[in-house]
Short mmCIF file of C-alpha atoms in Angstrom, two decimals:
data_model
loop_
_atom_site.label_atom_id
_atom_site.label_comp_id
_atom_site.label_asym_id
_atom_site.label_seq_id
_atom_site.Cartn_x
_atom_site.Cartn_y
_atom_site.Cartn_z
CA MET A 1 0.00 0.00 0.00
CA ALA A 2 3.04 2.27 0.01
CA ASP A 3 1.95 3.84 -3.28
CA GLY A 4 -1.77 3.69 -2.53
CA LEU A 5 -3.91 6.78 -2.14
CA LEU A 6 -6.82 6.84 0.29
CA ILE A 7 -9.56 9.06 -1.10
CA THR A 8 -12.29 9.98 1.37
CA VAL A 9 -15.42 11.64 0.04
CA ALA A 10 -17.31 14.11 2.24
CA PRO A 11 -20.49 14.51 0.19
CA THR A 12 -22.82 16.74 2.21
CA GLY A 13 -21.54 18.54 5.30
CA ALA A 14 -23.73 20.60 7.61
CA GLU A 15 -23.30 24.11 6.22
CA THR A 16 -24.68 24.22 2.65
CA SER A 17 -28.44 24.33 2.12
CA LYS A 18 -30.28 22.19 -0.41
CA ALA A 19 -31.97 25.34 -1.71
CA ASP A 20 -28.61 26.90 -2.54
CA CYS A 21 -27.18 23.67 -3.97
CA PRO A 22 -29.88 21.30 -5.32
CA GLN A 23 -27.26 18.72 -6.37
CA LEU A 24 -26.18 18.24 -2.74
CA PRO A 25 -27.11 14.69 -1.58
CA THR A 26 -29.42 15.10 1.41
CA THR A 27 -31.64 11.98 1.41
CA PRO A 28 -30.83 8.31 2.07
CA GLU A 29 -31.54 7.51 -1.58
CA GLU A 30 -29.23 10.26 -2.80
CA ILE A 31 -26.47 9.29 -0.39
CA ALA A 32 -26.71 5.64 -1.45
CA ALA A 33 -26.34 6.62 -5.10
CA THR A 34 -23.48 8.97 -4.24
CA ALA A 35 -21.67 6.22 -2.32
CA ALA A 36 -21.94 3.77 -5.22
CA GLU A 37 -20.78 6.37 -7.77
CA CYS A 38 -17.87 7.53 -5.64
CA GLU A 39 -16.67 4.00 -4.89
CA ALA A 40 -16.71 3.23 -8.62
CA ALA A 41 -14.73 6.43 -9.22
CA GLY A 42 -12.03 5.56 -6.65
CA ALA A 43 -13.15 6.57 -3.16
CA ALA A 44 -12.62 4.13 -0.28
CA MET A 45 -14.23 5.96 2.67
CA ILE A 46 -17.24 8.26 3.09
CA HIS A 47 -17.54 10.98 5.75
CA LEU A 48 -21.22 11.51 6.58
CA HIS A 49 -23.21 14.43 7.92
CA VAL A 50 -26.89 13.45 8.02
CA ARG A 51 -29.89 15.57 6.96
CA ASP A 52 -33.57 15.27 7.90
CA GLY A 53 -36.72 15.34 5.77
CA GLU A 54 -36.42 19.12 5.49
CA HIS A 55 -32.78 18.76 4.35
CA ALA A 56 -31.54 20.31 7.62
CA PRO A 57 -28.58 18.87 9.58
CA THR A 58 -29.65 16.37 12.23
CA LEU A 59 -28.26 13.92 14.77
CA ASP A 60 -31.51 11.94 14.97
CA GLN A 61 -30.46 8.39 15.81
CA SER A 62 -32.90 6.67 13.46
CA LEU A 63 -31.72 8.80 10.55
CA LEU A 64 -28.06 8.22 11.40
CA ARG A 65 -28.69 4.48 11.27
CA GLU A 66 -30.72 4.80 8.05
CA TRP A 67 -27.91 6.66 6.28
CA VAL A 68 -25.26 4.19 7.49
CA ALA A 69 -27.41 1.31 6.24
CA ALA A 70 -28.04 3.04 2.90
CA VAL A 71 -24.30 3.40 2.27
CA ARG A 72 -23.59 -0.19 3.31
CA GLU A 73 -26.35 -1.53 1.04
CA SER A 74 -25.09 0.35 -2.02
CA SER A 75 -21.31 0.19 -1.57
CA SER A 76 -18.35 -1.30 0.29
CA LEU A 77 -17.11 2.10 1.45
CA VAL A 78 -15.77 2.50 4.97
CA VAL A 79 -18.47 4.50 6.78
CA GLN A 80 -17.27 7.39 8.90
CA LEU A 81 -19.87 9.45 10.77
CA SER A 82 -19.11 13.02 11.73
CA SER A 83 -19.16 13.51 15.48
CA GLY A 84 -19.11 17.25 14.82
CA GLY A 85 -22.67 17.51 13.57
CA SER A 86 -23.31 21.18 13.00
CA VAL A 87 -21.74 23.96 15.05
CA HIS A 88 -25.06 24.31 16.91
CA ASP A 89 -25.39 20.70 18.13
CA PRO A 90 -24.95 20.05 21.90
CA LEU A 91 -22.03 17.92 23.04
CA ASP A 92 -24.12 15.11 24.53
CA ARG A 93 -25.97 14.56 21.24
CA ARG A 94 -22.66 14.40 19.40
CA LEU A 95 -21.49 11.57 21.65
CA GLU A 96 -24.57 9.59 20.65
CA VAL A 97 -23.34 9.41 17.04
CA LEU A 98 -21.34 6.33 18.05
CA ASP A 99 -24.60 4.51 18.84
CA ALA A 100 -25.23 4.27 15.08
CA GLU A 101 -22.26 1.85 14.84
CA PRO A 102 -20.16 3.39 12.05
CA ASP A 103 -16.78 1.92 11.11
CA SER A 104 -15.11 5.23 11.93
CA CYS A 105 -15.93 8.61 13.45
CA SER A 106 -14.37 12.02 13.10
CA LEU A 107 -12.82 13.41 16.28
CA THR A 108 -11.82 17.06 16.22
CA MET A 109 -8.93 17.84 18.56
CA GLY A 110 -9.98 21.25 19.81
CA THR A 111 -12.28 24.25 19.60
CA THR A 112 -12.07 26.37 16.44
CA ASN A 113 -13.53 29.66 15.29
CA PHE A 114 -15.61 28.59 12.28
CA GLY A 115 -16.43 31.70 10.28
CA ASP A 116 -18.80 33.67 12.51
CA ASP A 117 -19.52 30.61 14.66
CA VAL A 118 -17.55 28.51 17.15
CA PHE A 119 -16.99 24.77 16.63
CA SER A 120 -16.80 23.67 20.25
CA ASN A 121 -14.59 20.74 21.23
CA PRO A 122 -13.47 21.26 24.84
CA TRP A 123 -10.81 18.90 26.17
CA PRO A 124 -13.11 16.86 28.48
CA PHE A 125 -15.45 16.21 25.53
CA VAL A 126 -12.54 15.14 23.31
CA CYS A 127 -11.36 12.70 25.98
CA GLU A 128 -14.83 11.27 26.56
CA LEU A 129 -15.49 10.79 22.85
CA TYR A 130 -12.11 9.11 22.38
CA GLN A 131 -12.63 6.67 25.23
CA LEU A 132 -16.12 5.83 23.97
CA ALA A 133 -14.68 5.12 20.51
CA GLN A 134 -12.09 2.82 22.07
CA GLU A 135 -14.80 0.96 24.01
CA ARG A 136 -17.06 0.62 20.96
CA ARG A 137 -14.15 -0.43 18.69
CA ILE A 138 -14.85 2.48 16.37
CA VAL A 139 -11.73 3.89 14.70
CA PRO A 140 -11.44 7.69 14.94
CA GLU A 141 -10.08 10.04 12.33
CA PHE A 142 -8.52 12.91 14.24
CA GLU A 143 -9.44 16.19 12.56
CA LEU A 144 -6.85 18.95 12.93
CA PHE A 145 -7.82 22.56 12.25
CA ASP A 146 -4.68 24.22 13.63
CA LEU A 147 -1.24 23.44 15.04
CA GLY A 148 -2.44 23.52 18.63
CA GLN A 149 -4.69 20.59 17.79
CA VAL A 150 -1.72 18.66 16.39
CA HIS A 151 -0.04 19.08 19.76
CA ALA A 152 -3.26 18.05 21.54
CA LEU A 153 -3.33 14.80 19.55
CA GLY A 154 0.01 13.80 21.04
CA ARG A 155 -1.29 14.63 24.51
CA LEU A 156 -4.43 12.51 23.97
CA LEU A 157 -2.49 9.47 22.76
CA LYS A 158 -0.03 9.67 25.65
CA THR A 159 -2.91 9.85 28.14
CA TYR A 160 -5.27 7.20 26.75
CA GLY A 161 -3.18 5.06 24.41
CA LEU A 162 -3.83 4.01 20.82
CA PRO A 163 -7.24 3.70 19.13
CA HIS A 164 -8.88 0.34 18.52
CA GLY A 165 -6.89 -1.39 15.79
CA GLY A 166 -3.62 0.26 16.79
CA LYS A 167 -3.43 2.73 13.89
CA VAL A 168 -3.59 6.53 14.13
CA HIS A 169 -5.04 8.39 11.14
CA CYS A 170 -5.63 12.13 11.08
CA ASP A 171 -6.92 14.72 8.63
CA PHE A 172 -5.74 18.31 8.30
CA VAL A 173 -8.78 20.51 7.65
CA MET A 174 -7.35 23.65 6.10
CA GLY A 175 -8.69 26.96 4.84
CA VAL A 176 -11.56 27.31 7.35
CA PRO A 177 -11.90 30.98 8.38
CA GLY A 178 -10.55 30.76 11.94
CA GLY A 179 -8.28 27.74 11.38
CA MET A 180 -4.96 27.16 9.68
CA PRO A 181 -4.60 28.52 6.13
CA GLY A 182 -4.83 26.19 3.17
CA THR A 183 -1.21 26.56 2.11
CA ALA A 184 1.70 24.25 1.49
CA ASP A 185 3.70 26.01 4.21
CA ALA A 186 0.98 25.38 6.81
CA LEU A 187 0.70 21.73 5.80
CA VAL A 188 4.46 21.20 6.02
CA ALA A 189 4.44 22.72 9.53
CA GLY A 190 1.55 20.49 10.60
CA VAL A 191 3.10 17.30 9.24
CA ALA A 192 6.40 18.13 10.95
CA MET A 193 4.59 18.36 14.30
CA LEU A 194 2.67 15.08 14.04
CA PRO A 195 3.29 12.78 17.02
CA PRO A 196 5.26 9.61 16.26
CA GLU A 197 2.21 7.40 16.82
CA VAL A 198 0.56 8.71 13.62
CA THR A 199 0.54 6.02 10.93
CA SER A 200 -1.27 7.91 8.13
CA TRP A 201 -2.74 11.31 7.40
CA SER A 202 -4.85 13.10 4.84
CA ALA A 203 -5.62 16.73 4.06
CA THR A 204 -8.69 18.72 3.10
CA GLY A 205 -8.62 22.15 1.51
CA ILE A 206 -11.80 24.20 1.95
CA GLY A 207 -13.10 26.22 -0.98
CA ARG A 208 -10.48 27.85 -3.15
CA THR A 209 -7.68 26.10 -1.23
CA THR A 210 -8.81 22.66 -2.42
CA LEU A 211 -6.25 22.19 -5.18
CA SER A 212 -3.29 23.76 -3.42
CA VAL A 213 -3.83 21.56 -0.37
CA ALA A 214 -4.35 18.44 -2.48
CA LEU A 215 -1.15 19.00 -4.43
CA ALA A 216 0.83 19.75 -1.27
CA ALA A 217 -0.54 16.63 0.45
CA LEU A 218 0.40 14.42 -2.48
CA SER A 219 3.90 15.87 -2.55
CA LYS A 220 4.28 15.03 1.18
CA GLY A 221 2.95 11.48 0.83
CA GLY A 222 -0.44 12.18 2.38
CA HIS A 223 -3.96 11.11 1.44
CA LEU A 224 -6.92 13.20 0.28
CA ARG A 225 -10.43 14.10 1.44
CA VAL A 226 -12.63 15.69 -1.20
CA GLY A 227 -16.34 16.37 -1.59
CA MET A 228 -19.13 18.91 -1.66
CA GLU A 229 -18.88 19.44 2.08
CA ASP A 230 -15.62 21.23 1.35
CA VAL A 231 -15.94 22.81 -2.11
CA LEU A 232 -18.83 23.59 -4.45
CA THR A 233 -16.91 24.50 -7.63
CA ILE A 234 -14.88 22.29 -9.94
CA ALA A 235 -13.16 25.30 -11.53
CA ARG A 236 -13.41 29.03 -11.00
CA GLY A 237 -17.07 29.93 -11.44
CA VAL A 238 -18.07 26.38 -12.48
CA PRO A 239 -20.37 24.59 -9.99
CA VAL A 240 -19.71 20.97 -9.03
CA GLU A 241 -22.31 18.67 -10.58
CA SER A 242 -21.68 15.71 -8.28
CA ASN A 243 -19.29 14.37 -5.69
CA ARG A 244 -18.12 11.84 -8.27
CA GLN A 245 -16.47 14.71 -10.19
CA LEU A 246 -14.34 15.62 -7.19
CA VAL A 247 -13.33 12.00 -6.59
CA GLU A 248 -12.41 11.59 -10.26
CA ARG A 249 -10.21 14.69 -10.08
CA ALA A 250 -8.49 13.36 -6.95
CA VAL A 251 -7.81 10.09 -8.77
CA GLU A 252 -6.26 12.01 -11.69
CA LEU A 253 -4.05 14.02 -9.34
CA GLY A 254 -2.99 10.84 -7.55
CA ARG A 255 -2.03 9.12 -10.77
CA LEU A 256 0.13 12.10 -11.74
CA ALA A 257 1.94 11.39 -8.46
CA GLN A 258 2.07 7.67 -9.40
CA ARG A 259 -0.34 6.66 -6.67
CA GLU A 260 -3.33 4.44 -7.33
CA PRO A 261 -6.58 4.81 -5.34
CA MET A 262 -7.01 2.37 -2.48
CA THR A 263 -9.93 -0.02 -2.32
CA PRO A 264 -12.18 -0.03 0.75
CA ALA A 265 -10.46 -3.27 1.86
CA GLN A 266 -7.06 -1.58 1.67
CA CYS A 267 -8.48 1.40 3.58
CA ARG A 268 -9.62 -0.95 6.35
CA GLU A 269 -6.10 -2.36 6.56
CA LEU A 270 -4.56 1.13 6.62
CA LEU A 271 -6.84 2.33 9.43
CA GLY A 272 -6.94 -0.86 11.49
CA ILE A 273 -10.68 -1.37 11.03
#
């Protein structure tokens, strides 16, 4: 797998409205079709934010389970549920995401200014979520929005040990207003600070930083997260038609770097699932 490229697709997110972006997948049927298309295009993992019947972000347990089941019925993708929800969700509801039994969950390593809002991840919450994931044998992806969170990851691992499966995978989320910039220099600094326990990492560039972050990550040997959660244009002024487009572009970039997309089975091996 040394030359393999893990491509994670984040198809929906919690910020964009269906009214503003009708092509955004916001129903179980749409997410099932998206999962199948993206797996065929080269994705190995899907990062899910769930929407309700009004297309609004939700942490309703029955809907979480319905979306997980929809993806598993239509694809072999590794299913990662966001434990972040939306910036307005209470911490106790975010812990309940693990009850839906995903393969993986996101775990953000600290509080971040998120545009005009605050994405709250206080240290006691981070520790509780991590220990719950260990108990449930759910593999976390540690999301890093700034360098302080890279340092916090080392602190967490030293305090509570390795995740289930023994692997440590993290994702740099870059270009969020309030977090680290989506630049090659910022990524190099973040990678240099990673604790020695980290076994793999990916990077996500938000909005106009998508390509610069992707190219920098490939040049550093990292993996990629792409999707309509993170960017809504495929070129300047050209709207994305589907998440498949973004996965296909990531595959093309990877092949320029002589790296072939991983299968879901190879992703499971990489992450210790």
